[in-house]
PDB file of C-alpha atoms in Angstrom:
ATOM      1  CA  ALA A   1       0.000   0.000   0.000  1.00  0.00           C
ATOM      2  CA  ALA A   2       2.889   2.389   0.712  1.00  0.00           C
ATOM      3  CA  PHE A   3       4.350   1.889  -2.786  1.00  0.00           C
ATOM      4  CA  SER A   4       1.046   1.701  -4.700  1.00  0.00           C
ATOM      5  CA  PRO A   5      -1.645   3.538  -2.713  1.00  0.00           C
ATOM      6  CA  TRP A   6      -4.014   3.546  -5.717  1.00  0.00           C
ATOM      7  CA  ILE A   7      -4.379  -0.227  -5.506  1.00  0.00           C
ATOM      8  CA  LYS A   8      -7.170  -0.897  -3.043  1.00  0.00           C
ATOM      9  CA  PRO A   9      -8.474  -4.304  -1.831  1.00  0.00           C
ATOM     10  CA  GLU A  10     -11.632  -3.804  -3.927  1.00  0.00           C
ATOM     11  CA  ARG A  11      -9.506  -3.424  -7.061  1.00  0.00           C
ATOM     12  CA  LEU A  12      -7.571  -6.612  -6.282  1.00  0.00           C
ATOM     13  CA  ARG A  13     -10.840  -8.521  -5.824  1.00  0.00           C
ATOM     14  CA  HIS A  14     -12.202  -7.153  -9.098  1.00  0.00           C
ATOM     15  CA  GLU A  15      -9.063  -7.355 -11.292  1.00  0.00           C
ATOM     16  CA  GLY A  16      -6.828  -9.935  -9.583  1.00  0.00           C
ATOM     17  CA  ALA A  17      -3.058  -9.609  -9.345  1.00  0.00           C
ATOM     18  CA  LEU A  18       0.271 -11.336  -9.765  1.00  0.00           C
ATOM     19  CA  LEU A  19       2.407 -11.223  -6.619  1.00  0.00           C
ATOM     20  CA  VAL A  20       6.118 -11.740  -7.306  1.00  0.00           C
ATOM     21  CA  TRP A  21       9.131 -11.771  -4.988  1.00  0.00           C
ATOM     22  CA  THR A  22      12.603 -13.212  -4.801  1.00  0.00           C
ATOM     23  CA  GLU A  23      14.159 -15.224  -2.021  1.00  0.00           C
ATOM     24  CA  GLY A  24      17.693 -15.834  -0.946  1.00  0.00           C
ATOM     25  CA  ARG A  25      20.682 -13.547  -0.562  1.00  0.00           C
ATOM     26  CA  GLY A  26      18.839 -11.497   2.067  1.00  0.00           C
ATOM     27  CA  ALA A  27      15.684 -10.930  -0.008  1.00  0.00           C
ATOM     28  CA  ASN A  28      12.399 -12.041   1.502  1.00  0.00           C
ATOM     29  CA  ALA A  29       8.754 -11.229   0.945  1.00  0.00           C
ATOM     30  CA  SER A  30       7.335  -8.389   3.019  1.00  0.00           C
ATOM     31  CA  PRO A  31       4.831  -9.279   5.765  1.00  0.00           C
ATOM     32  CA  ALA A  32       2.063  -7.565   3.760  1.00  0.00           C
ATOM     33  CA  LEU A  33       2.835  -9.646   0.678  1.00  0.00           C
ATOM     34  CA  VAL A  34       2.957 -12.841   2.754  1.00  0.00           C
ATOM     35  CA  ALA A  35      -0.470 -11.973   4.175  1.00  0.00           C
ATOM     36  CA  MET A  36      -1.892 -11.421   0.671  1.00  0.00           C
ATOM     37  CA  ALA A  37      -0.439 -14.741  -0.529  1.00  0.00           C
ATOM     38  CA  ALA A  38      -1.821 -16.723   2.416  1.00  0.00           C
ATOM     39  CA  GLY A  39      -4.158 -19.485   1.330  1.00  0.00           C
ATOM     40  CA  HIS A  40      -2.986 -19.402  -2.297  1.00  0.00           C
ATOM     41  CA  GLU A  41      -0.644 -21.756  -4.125  1.00  0.00           C
ATOM     42  CA  ILE A  42       2.881 -20.353  -4.038  1.00  0.00           C
ATOM     43  CA  ARG A  43       4.739 -21.251  -7.199  1.00  0.00           C
ATOM     44  CA  GLU A  44       8.471 -21.066  -7.755  1.00  0.00           C
ATOM     45  CA  ARG A  45      10.771 -20.607 -10.714  1.00  0.00           C
ATOM     46  CA  ARG A  46      14.547 -21.026 -10.505  1.00  0.00           C
ATOM     47  CA  ILE A  47      16.686 -19.120 -12.945  1.00  0.00           C
ATOM     48  CA  ALA A  48      20.285 -20.196 -13.430  1.00  0.00           C
ATOM     49  CA  PHE A  49      22.472 -17.153 -13.002  1.00  0.00           C
ATOM     50  CA  ALA A  50      26.143 -18.072 -13.301  1.00  0.00           C
ATOM     51  CA  HIS A  51      27.258 -14.455 -12.939  1.00  0.00           C
ATOM     52  CA  GLY A  52      25.442 -13.875  -9.663  1.00  0.00           C
ATOM     53  CA  LYS A  53      27.055 -13.756  -6.279  1.00  0.00           C
ATOM     54  CA  ASN A  54      28.668 -17.167  -5.767  1.00  0.00           C
ATOM     55  CA  GLY A  55      26.939 -18.375  -8.947  1.00  0.00           C
ATOM     56  CA  GLU A  56      23.644 -18.857  -7.103  1.00  0.00           C
ATOM     57  CA  ASP A  57      20.369 -19.349  -8.930  1.00  0.00           C
ATOM     58  CA  ILE A  58      17.745 -16.636  -8.695  1.00  0.00           C
ATOM     59  CA  VAL A  59      14.616 -17.971  -7.006  1.00  0.00           C
ATOM     60  CA  VAL A  60      11.420 -16.172  -8.003  1.00  0.00           C
ATOM     61  CA  LYS A  61       8.241 -17.007  -6.124  1.00  0.00           C
ATOM     62  CA  TYR A  62       4.812 -15.941  -7.261  1.00  0.00           C
ATOM     63  CA  VAL A  63       1.110 -16.201  -6.523  1.00  0.00           C
ATOM     64  CA  VAL A  64      -1.724 -15.603  -8.964  1.00  0.00           C
ATOM     65  CA  LEU A  65      -4.690 -13.855  -7.333  1.00  0.00           C
ATOM     66  CA  GLN A  66      -7.695 -14.584  -9.503  1.00  0.00           C
ATOM     67  CA  PRO A  67     -10.384 -11.890  -9.729  1.00  0.00           C
ATOM     68  CA  SER A  68     -13.620 -12.618  -7.940  1.00  0.00           C
ATOM     69  CA  PRO A  69     -16.607 -13.400 -10.175  1.00  0.00           C
TER      70      PRO A  69
END
């Protein structure tokens, strides 16, 4: 809400959303994002990144919030 104050809960229910975050190397989802993702399937995609710190993969997690009918 602090970064996108124009996005209200009603809009998320009506339009849906894609929540995306990375994990590892000190990056974690914010508590607000975790709360929004609760109860939904959390999917994960690993991206090989040989040039990253220590050659670690990038781990992207995401949740699809479907719009309400």
